[in-house]
mmCIF file of C-alpha atoms in Angstrom:
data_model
loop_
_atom_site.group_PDB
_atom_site.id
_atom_site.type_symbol
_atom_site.label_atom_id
_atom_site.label_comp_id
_atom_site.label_asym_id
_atom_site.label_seq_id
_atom_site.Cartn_x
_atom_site.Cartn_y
_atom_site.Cartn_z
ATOM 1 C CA UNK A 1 -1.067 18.472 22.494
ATOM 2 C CA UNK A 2 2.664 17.065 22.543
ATOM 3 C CA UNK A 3 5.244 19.430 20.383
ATOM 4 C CA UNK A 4 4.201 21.023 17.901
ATOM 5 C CA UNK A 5 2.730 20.178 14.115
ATOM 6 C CA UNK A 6 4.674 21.810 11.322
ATOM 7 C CA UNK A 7 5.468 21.556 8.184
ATOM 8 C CA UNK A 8 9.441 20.718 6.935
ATOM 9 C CA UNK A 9 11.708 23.370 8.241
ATOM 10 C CA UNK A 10 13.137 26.281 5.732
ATOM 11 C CA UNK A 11 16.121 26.577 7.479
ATOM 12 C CA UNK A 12 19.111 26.869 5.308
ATOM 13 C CA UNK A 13 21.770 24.900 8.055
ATOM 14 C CA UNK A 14 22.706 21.356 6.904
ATOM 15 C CA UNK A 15 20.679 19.835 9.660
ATOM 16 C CA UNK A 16 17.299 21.450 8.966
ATOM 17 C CA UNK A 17 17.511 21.581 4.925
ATOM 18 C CA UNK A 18 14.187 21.169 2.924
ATOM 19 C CA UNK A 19 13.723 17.893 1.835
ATOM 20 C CA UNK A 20 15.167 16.380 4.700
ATOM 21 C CA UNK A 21 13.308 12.905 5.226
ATOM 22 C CA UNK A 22 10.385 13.063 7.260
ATOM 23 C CA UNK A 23 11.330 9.426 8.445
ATOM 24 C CA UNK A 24 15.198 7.491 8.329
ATOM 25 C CA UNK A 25 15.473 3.769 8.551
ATOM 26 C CA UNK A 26 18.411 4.303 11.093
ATOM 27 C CA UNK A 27 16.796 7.148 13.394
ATOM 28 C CA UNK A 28 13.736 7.393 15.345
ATOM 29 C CA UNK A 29 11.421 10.604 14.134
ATOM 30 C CA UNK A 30 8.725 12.118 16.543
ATOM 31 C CA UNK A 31 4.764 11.563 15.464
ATOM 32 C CA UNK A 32 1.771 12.282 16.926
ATOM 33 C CA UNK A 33 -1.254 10.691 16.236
ATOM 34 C CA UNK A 34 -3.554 13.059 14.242
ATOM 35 C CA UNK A 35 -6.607 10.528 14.060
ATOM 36 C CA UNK A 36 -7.943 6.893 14.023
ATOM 37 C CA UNK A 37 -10.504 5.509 12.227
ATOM 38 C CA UNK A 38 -12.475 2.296 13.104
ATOM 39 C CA UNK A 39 -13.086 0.717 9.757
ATOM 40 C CA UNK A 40 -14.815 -2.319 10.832
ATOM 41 C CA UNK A 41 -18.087 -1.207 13.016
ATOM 42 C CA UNK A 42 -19.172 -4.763 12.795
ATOM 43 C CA UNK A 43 -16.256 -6.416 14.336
ATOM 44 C CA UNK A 44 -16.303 -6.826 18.285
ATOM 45 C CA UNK A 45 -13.741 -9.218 18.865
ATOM 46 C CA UNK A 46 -10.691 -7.613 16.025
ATOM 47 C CA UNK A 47 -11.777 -4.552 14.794
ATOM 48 C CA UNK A 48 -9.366 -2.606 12.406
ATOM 49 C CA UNK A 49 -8.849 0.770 12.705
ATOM 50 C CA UNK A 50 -6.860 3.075 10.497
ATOM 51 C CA UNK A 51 -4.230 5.739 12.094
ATOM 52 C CA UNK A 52 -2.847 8.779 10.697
ATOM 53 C CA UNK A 53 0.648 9.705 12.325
ATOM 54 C CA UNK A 54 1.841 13.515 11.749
ATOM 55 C CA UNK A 55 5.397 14.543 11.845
ATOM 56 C CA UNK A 56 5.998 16.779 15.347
ATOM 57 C CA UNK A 57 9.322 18.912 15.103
ATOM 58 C CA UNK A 58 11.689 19.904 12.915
ATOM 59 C CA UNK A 59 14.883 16.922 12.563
ATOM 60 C CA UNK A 60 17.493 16.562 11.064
ATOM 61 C CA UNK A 61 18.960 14.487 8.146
ATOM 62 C CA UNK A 62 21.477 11.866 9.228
ATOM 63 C CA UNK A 63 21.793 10.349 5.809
ATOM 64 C CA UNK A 64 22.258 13.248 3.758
ATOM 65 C CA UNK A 65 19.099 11.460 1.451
ATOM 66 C CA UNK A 66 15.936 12.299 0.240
ATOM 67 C CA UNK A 67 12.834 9.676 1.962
ATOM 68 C CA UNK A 68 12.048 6.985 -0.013
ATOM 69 C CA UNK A 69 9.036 6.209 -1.100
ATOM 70 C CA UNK A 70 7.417 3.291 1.070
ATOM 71 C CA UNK A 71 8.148 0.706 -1.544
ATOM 72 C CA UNK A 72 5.439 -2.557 -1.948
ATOM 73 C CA UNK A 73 6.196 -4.965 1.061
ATOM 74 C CA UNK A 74 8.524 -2.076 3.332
ATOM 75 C CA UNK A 75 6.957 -1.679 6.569
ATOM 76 C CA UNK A 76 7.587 1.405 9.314
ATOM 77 C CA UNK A 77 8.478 0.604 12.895
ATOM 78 C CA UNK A 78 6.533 1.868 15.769
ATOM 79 C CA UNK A 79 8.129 2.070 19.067
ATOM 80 C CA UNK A 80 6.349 3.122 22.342
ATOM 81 C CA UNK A 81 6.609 2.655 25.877
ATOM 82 C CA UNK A 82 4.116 0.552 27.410
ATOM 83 C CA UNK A 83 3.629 -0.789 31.142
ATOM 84 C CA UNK A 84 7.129 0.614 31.475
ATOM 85 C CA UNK A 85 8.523 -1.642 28.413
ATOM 86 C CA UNK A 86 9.647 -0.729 25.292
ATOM 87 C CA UNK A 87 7.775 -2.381 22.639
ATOM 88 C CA UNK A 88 7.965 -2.275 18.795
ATOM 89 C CA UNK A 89 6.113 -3.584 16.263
ATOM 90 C CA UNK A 90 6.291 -3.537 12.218
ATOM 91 C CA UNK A 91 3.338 -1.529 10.011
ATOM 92 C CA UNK A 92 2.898 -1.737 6.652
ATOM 93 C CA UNK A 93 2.622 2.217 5.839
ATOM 94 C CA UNK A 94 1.339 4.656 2.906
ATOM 95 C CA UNK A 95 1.310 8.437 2.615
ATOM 96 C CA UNK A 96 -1.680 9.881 3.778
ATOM 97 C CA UNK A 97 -1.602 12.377 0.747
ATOM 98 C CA UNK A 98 0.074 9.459 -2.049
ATOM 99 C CA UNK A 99 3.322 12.594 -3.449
ATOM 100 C CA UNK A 100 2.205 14.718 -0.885
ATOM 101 C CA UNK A 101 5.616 14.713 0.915
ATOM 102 C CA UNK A 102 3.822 16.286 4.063
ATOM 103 C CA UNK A 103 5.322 14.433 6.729
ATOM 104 C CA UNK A 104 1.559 12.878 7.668
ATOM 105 C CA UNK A 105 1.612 8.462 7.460
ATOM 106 C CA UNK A 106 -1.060 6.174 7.833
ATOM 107 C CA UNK A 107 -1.361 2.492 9.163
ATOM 108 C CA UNK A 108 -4.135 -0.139 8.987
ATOM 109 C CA UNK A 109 -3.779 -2.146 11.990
ATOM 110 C CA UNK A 110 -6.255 -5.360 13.522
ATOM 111 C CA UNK A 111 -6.355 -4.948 16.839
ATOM 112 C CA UNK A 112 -5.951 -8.406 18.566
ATOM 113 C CA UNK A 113 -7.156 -9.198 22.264
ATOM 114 C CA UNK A 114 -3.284 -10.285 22.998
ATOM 115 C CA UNK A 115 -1.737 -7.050 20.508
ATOM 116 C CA UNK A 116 -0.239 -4.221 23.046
ATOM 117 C CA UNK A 117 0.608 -2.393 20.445
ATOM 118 C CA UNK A 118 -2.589 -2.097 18.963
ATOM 119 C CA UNK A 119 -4.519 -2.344 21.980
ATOM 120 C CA UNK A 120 -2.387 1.010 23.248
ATOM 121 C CA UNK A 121 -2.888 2.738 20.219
ATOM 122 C CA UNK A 122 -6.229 2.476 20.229
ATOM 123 C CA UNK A 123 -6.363 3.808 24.047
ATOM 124 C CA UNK A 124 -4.571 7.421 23.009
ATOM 125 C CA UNK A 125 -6.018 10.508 22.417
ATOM 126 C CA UNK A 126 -5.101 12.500 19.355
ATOM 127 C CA UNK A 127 -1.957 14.440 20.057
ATOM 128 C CA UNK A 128 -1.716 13.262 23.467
ATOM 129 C CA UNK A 129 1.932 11.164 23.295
ATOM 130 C CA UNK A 130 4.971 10.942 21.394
ATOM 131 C CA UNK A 131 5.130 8.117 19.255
ATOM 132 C CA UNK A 132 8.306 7.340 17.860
ATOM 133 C CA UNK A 133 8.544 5.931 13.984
ATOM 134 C CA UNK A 134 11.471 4.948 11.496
ATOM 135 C CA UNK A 135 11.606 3.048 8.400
ATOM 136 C CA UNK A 136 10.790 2.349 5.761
ATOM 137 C CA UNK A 137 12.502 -1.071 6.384
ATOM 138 C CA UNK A 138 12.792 -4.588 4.476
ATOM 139 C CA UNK A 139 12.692 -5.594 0.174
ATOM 140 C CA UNK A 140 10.517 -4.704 -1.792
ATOM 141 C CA UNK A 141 8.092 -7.739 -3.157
ATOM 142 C CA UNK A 142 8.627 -6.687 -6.856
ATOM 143 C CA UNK A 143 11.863 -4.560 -7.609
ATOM 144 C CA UNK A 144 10.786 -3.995 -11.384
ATOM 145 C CA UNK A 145 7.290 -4.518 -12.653
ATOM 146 C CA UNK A 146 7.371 -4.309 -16.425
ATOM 147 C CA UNK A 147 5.294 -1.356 -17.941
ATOM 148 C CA UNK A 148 3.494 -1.347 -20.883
ATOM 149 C CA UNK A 149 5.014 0.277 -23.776
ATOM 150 C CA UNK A 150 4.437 0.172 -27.661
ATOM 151 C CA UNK A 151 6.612 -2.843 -28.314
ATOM 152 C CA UNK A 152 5.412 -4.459 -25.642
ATOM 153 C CA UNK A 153 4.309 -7.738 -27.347
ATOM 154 C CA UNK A 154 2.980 -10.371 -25.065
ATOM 155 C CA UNK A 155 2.223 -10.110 -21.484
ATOM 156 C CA UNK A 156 4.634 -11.546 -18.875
ATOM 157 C CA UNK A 157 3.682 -13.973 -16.280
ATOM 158 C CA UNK A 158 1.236 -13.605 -13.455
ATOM 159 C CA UNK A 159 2.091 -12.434 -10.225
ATOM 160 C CA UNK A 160 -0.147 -13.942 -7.561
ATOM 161 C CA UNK A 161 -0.721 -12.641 -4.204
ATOM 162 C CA UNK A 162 -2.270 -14.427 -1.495
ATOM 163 C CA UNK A 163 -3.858 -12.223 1.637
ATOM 164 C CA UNK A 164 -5.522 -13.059 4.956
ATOM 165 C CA UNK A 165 -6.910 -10.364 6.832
ATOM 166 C CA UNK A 166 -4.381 -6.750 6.488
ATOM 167 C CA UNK A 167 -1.948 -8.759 5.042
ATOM 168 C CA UNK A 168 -3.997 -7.372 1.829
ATOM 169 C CA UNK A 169 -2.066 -4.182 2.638
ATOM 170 C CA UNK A 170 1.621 -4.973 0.715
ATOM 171 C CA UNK A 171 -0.769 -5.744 -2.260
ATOM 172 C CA UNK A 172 -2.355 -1.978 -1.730
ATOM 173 C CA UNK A 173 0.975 -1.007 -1.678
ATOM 174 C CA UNK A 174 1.846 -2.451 -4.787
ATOM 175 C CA UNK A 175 -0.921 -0.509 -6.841
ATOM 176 C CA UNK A 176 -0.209 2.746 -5.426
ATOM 177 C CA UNK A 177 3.305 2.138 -6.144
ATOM 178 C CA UNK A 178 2.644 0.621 -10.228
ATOM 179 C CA UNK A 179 -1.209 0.931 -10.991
ATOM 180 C CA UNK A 180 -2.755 3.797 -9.454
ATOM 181 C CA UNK A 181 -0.311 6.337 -9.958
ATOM 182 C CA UNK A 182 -0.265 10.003 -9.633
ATOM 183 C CA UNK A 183 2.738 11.251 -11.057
ATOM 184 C CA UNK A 184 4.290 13.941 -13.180
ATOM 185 C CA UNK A 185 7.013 11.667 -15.132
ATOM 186 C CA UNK A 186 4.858 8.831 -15.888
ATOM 187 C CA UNK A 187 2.251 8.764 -18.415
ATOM 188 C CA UNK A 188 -0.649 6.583 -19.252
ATOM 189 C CA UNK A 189 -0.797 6.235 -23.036
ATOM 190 C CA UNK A 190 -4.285 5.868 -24.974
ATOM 191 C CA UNK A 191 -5.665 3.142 -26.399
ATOM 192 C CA UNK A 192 -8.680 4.632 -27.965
ATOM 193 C CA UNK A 193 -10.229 7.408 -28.810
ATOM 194 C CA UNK A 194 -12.718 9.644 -26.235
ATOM 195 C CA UNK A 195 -14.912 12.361 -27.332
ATOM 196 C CA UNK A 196 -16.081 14.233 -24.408
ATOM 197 C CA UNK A 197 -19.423 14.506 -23.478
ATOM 198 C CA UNK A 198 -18.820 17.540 -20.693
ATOM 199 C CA UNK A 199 -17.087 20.322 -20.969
ATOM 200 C CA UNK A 200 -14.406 19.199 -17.940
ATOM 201 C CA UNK A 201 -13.354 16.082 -19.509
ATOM 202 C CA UNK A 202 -10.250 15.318 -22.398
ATOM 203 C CA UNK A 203 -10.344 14.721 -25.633
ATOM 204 C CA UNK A 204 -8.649 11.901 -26.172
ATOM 205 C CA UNK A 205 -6.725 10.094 -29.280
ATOM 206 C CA UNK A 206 -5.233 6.831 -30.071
ATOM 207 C CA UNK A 207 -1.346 7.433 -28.835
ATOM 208 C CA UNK A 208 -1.569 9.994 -26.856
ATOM 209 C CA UNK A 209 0.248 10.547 -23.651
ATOM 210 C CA UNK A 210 -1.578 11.603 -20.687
ATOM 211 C CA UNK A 211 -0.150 12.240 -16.898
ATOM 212 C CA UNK A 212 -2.649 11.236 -14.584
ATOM 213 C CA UNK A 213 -2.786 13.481 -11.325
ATOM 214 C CA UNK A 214 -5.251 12.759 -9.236
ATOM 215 C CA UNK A 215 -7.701 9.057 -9.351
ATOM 216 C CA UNK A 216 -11.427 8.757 -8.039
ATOM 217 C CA UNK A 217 -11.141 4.970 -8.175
ATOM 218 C CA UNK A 218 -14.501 4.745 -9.789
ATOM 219 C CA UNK A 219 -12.943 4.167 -13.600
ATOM 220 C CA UNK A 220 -12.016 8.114 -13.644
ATOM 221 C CA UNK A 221 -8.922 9.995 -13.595
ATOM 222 C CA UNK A 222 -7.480 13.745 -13.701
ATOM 223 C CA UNK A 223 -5.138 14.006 -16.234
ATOM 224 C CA UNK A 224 -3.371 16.577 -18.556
ATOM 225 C CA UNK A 225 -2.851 15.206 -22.125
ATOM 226 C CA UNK A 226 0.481 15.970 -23.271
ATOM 227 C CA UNK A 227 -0.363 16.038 -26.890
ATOM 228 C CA UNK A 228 -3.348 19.082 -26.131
ATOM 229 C CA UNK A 229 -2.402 20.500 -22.829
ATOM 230 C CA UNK A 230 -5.496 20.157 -21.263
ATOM 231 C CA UNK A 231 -5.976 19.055 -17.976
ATOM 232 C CA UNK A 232 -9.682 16.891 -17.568
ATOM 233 C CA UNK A 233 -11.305 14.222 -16.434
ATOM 234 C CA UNK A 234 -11.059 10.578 -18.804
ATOM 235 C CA UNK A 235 -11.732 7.346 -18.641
ATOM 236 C CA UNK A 236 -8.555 4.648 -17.556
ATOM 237 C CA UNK A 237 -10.340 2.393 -20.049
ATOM 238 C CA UNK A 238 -9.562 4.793 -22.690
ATOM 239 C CA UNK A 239 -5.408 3.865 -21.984
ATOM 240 C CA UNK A 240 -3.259 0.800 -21.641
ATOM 241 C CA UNK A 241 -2.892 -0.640 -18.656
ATOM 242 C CA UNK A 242 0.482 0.666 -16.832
ATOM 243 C CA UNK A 243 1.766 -2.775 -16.378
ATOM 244 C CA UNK A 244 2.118 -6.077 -18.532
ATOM 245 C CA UNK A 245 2.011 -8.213 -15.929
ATOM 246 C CA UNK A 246 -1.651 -9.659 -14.662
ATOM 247 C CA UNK A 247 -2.247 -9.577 -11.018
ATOM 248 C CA UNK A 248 -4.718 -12.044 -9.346
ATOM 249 C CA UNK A 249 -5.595 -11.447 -5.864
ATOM 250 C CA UNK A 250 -6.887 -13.926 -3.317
ATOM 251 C CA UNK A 251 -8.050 -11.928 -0.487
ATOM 252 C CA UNK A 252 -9.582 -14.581 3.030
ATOM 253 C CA UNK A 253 -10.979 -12.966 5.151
ATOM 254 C CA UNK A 254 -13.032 -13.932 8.438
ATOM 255 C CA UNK A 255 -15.988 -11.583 7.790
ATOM 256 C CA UNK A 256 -16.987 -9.555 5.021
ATOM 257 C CA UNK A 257 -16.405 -6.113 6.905
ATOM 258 C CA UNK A 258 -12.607 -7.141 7.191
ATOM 259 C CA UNK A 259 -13.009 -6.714 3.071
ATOM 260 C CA UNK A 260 -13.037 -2.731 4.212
ATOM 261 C CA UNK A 261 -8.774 -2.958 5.041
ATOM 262 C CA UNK A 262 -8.129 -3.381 1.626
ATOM 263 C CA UNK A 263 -9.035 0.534 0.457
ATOM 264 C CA UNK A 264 -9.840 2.311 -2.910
ATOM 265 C CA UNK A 265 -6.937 1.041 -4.646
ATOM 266 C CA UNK A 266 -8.826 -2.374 -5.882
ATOM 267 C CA UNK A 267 -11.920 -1.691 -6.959
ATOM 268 C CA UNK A 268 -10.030 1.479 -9.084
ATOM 269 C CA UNK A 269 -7.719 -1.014 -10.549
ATOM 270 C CA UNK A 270 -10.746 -3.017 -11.687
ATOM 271 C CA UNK A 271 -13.110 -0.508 -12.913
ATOM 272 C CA UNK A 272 -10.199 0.670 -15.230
ATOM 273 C CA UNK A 273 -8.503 -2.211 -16.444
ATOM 274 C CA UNK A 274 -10.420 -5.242 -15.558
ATOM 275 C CA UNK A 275 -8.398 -7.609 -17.937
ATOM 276 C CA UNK A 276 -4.984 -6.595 -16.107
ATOM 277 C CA UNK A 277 -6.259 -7.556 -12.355
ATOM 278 C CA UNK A 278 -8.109 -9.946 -11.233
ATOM 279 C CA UNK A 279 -9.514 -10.402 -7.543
ATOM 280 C CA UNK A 280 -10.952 -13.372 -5.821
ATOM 281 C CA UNK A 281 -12.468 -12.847 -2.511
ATOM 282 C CA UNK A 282 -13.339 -15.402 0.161
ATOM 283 C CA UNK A 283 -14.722 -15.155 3.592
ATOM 284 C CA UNK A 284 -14.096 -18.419 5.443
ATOM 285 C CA UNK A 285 -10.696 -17.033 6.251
ATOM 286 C CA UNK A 286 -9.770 -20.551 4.924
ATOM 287 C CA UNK A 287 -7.271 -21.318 1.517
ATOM 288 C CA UNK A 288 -6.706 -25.169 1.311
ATOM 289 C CA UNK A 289 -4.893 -26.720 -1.194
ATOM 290 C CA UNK A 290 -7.853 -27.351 -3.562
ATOM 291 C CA UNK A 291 -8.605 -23.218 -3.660
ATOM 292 C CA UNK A 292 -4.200 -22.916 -4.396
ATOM 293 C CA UNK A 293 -4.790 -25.252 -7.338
ATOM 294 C CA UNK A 294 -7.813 -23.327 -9.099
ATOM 295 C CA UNK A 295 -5.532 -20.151 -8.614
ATOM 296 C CA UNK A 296 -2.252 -21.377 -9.132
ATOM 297 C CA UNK A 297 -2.311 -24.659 -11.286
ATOM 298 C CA UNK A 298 0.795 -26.504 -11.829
ATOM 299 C CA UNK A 299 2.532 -23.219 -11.922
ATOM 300 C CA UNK A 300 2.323 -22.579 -15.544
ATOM 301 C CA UNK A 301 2.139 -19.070 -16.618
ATOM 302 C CA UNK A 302 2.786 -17.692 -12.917
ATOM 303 C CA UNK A 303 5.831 -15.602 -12.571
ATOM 304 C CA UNK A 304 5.890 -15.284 -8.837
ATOM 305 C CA UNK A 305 3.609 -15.662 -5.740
ATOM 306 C CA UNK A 306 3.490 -13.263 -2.809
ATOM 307 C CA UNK A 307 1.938 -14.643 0.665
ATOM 308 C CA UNK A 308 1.081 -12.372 3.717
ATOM 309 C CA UNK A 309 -0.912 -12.669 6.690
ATOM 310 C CA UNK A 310 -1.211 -14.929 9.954
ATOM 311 C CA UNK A 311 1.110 -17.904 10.395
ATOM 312 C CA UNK A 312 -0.844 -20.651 9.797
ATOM 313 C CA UNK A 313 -2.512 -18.859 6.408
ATOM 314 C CA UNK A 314 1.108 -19.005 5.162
ATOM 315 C CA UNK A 315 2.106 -22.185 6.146
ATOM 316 C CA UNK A 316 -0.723 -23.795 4.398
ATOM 317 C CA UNK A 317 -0.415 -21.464 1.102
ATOM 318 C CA UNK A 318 3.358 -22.071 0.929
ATOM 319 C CA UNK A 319 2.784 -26.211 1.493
ATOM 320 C CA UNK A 320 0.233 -26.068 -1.031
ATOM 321 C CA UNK A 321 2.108 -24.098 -3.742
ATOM 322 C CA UNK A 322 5.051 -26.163 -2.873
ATOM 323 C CA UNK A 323 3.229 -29.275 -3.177
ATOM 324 C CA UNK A 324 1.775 -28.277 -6.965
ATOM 325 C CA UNK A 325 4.835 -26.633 -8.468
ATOM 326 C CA UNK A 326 7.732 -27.254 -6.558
ATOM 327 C CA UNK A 327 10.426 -25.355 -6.819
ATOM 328 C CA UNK A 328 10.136 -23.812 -9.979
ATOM 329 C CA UNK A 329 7.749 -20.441 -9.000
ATOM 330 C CA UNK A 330 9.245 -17.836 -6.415
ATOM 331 C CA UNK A 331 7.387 -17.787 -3.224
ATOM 332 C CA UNK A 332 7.842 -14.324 -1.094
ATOM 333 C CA UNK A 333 6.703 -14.499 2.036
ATOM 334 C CA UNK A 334 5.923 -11.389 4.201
ATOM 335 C CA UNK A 335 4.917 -12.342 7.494
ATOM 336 C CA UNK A 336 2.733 -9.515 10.036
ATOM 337 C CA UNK A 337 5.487 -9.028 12.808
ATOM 338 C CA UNK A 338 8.199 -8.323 10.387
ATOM 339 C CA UNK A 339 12.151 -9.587 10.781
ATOM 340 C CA UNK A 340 13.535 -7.098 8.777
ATOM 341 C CA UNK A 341 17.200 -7.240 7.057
#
């Protein structure tokens, strides 16, 4: 095993202070890879696998700032040396443990015949090398997402995201970041009333305020309602959607068993509030301009589009919304090998 696991140092000096970020944008940090997962059993010629990357040694804080949360569309960098050249490549990234603040990060990556990054990763043993990882790097897709609130009134428009293959993973991003959150400042508020029908579940009334903690993604949430105190399980279909903006996602993909890269997040989102997301899968890992039209229209009611995955799935997406609307909806486009500002 390379170094040592451990958690964030206690250390009083200015270099080693709790809370020092586990990775910096500007500076390299150490990692180790704890596991990978191969996700796609059915794949032979580009599986995906998912890796978890654990923080090695103690480090210190160059900025002076706390980590920031990997924001929708921010991507790590992973460097390592391979066949005696240094070679780096861009990740879209997540917590292992979403607040968990444990150092421990976790990439989804399709392993090409052509990819030496992902065709190296896949060739380590756990803990065997130093890996080194900064970030997170590049915008966000959506800076503000507007939240539901009382005076909410009518919904905004539609944010559309377009995915082929793990470029579904900004888009997971985006949920954990505005949907399926766990969080002790942000409440979900209720809609309607729930009587509970065992004895570890909330009662529940019209207004009330309740801070989700911890999701199954089946419909079901831990929570503590404010109003009571009590921490149970509830239904999200008992509360208001978190945001007022509808998402559709088109997710192409070249077999169903790539569908697997797109984790819990979605079918949560759906089972709670299936009027607030809406997700359109297809499998001939092709989007023409006829399938942009059915989604998109002439651009009416859409407040911005979001397009990642291989070159030529972007080109044709951003053509074909071009072609229909113009200039007049915002088209973000985050490509897999990153350029980042």
């Amino acid at each position: 095993m390379v170094g040592e696991l451990r958690p964030p140092p206690s250390s009083s000096s200015a270099s080693d202070q709790p809370g020092a970020p586990a990775l910096d944008p500007y500076e390299y940090r150490r990692y180790a890879m704890i596991s990978k997962t191969l996700l796609t059993p059915g794949a032979t010629k580009t599986p995906v696998y998912k890796f978890k990357f654990s923080l090695l040694y103690p480090f210190a804080n160059s900025t002076g700032q706390q980590s920031p949360p990997y924001l929708p569309g921010q991507a790590v960098e992973i460097q390592a040396r391979i066949d005696g050249q240094l070679v780096s490549r861009y990740y879209t990234a997540f917590e292992a443990t979403p607040g968990s603040g444990d150092g421990v990060l976790e990439c989804t990556i399709k392993i090409y015949p052509n990819s030496k990054m992902g065709n190296w990763l896949i060739r380590q043993r756990e803990g065997d090398r130093q890996i080194k990882i900064r970030g997170p790097l590049g915008r966000e897709i959506l800076s503000t997402v507007p939240r539901w609130t009382p005076e909410g009134g009518n919904p905004t428009g539609r944010v559309i995201f377009f995915a082929g293959g793990t470029g579904i993973l900004p888009f997971t991003q985006l949920l954990r970041a505005w949907v399926m959150l766990s969080s002790p400042t942000l409440g979900l508020v209720a809609a309607s009333e729930y009587t509970p029908t065992l004895a570890d579940e909330l009662d529940i009334q019209p207004g009330d305020t309740i801070v989700p903690h911890h999701h199954y993604y089946d419909g079901w949430c831990v929570g503590t309602n404010l109003r009571t105190n009590a921490t149970g399980a509830f239904p999200l279909s008992a509360t208001y959607p978190p945001l007022t903006t509808p998402l559709v996602l088109v997710h192409s993909c070249s077999s169903p068993e790539d569908f697997a890269t797109a984790g819990p997040e979605i079918e949560g989102a759906v089972l709670a509030w299936p009027g607030c997301i809406q997700v359109i899968r297809l499998t001939d890992d092709r989007v023409g301009k006829e399938r942009v039209q059915q989604v998109v229209g002439n651009g009416e009611g859409v407040e911005r589009i979001v397009v990642c995955g291989p070159q030529g799935f972007v080109d044709t997406v951003v053509e074909s919304v071009e072609g229909l609307c113009g200039t007049t909806v915002g088209v973000e486009v985050l490509p897999h090998d990153r350029i980042v500002e």
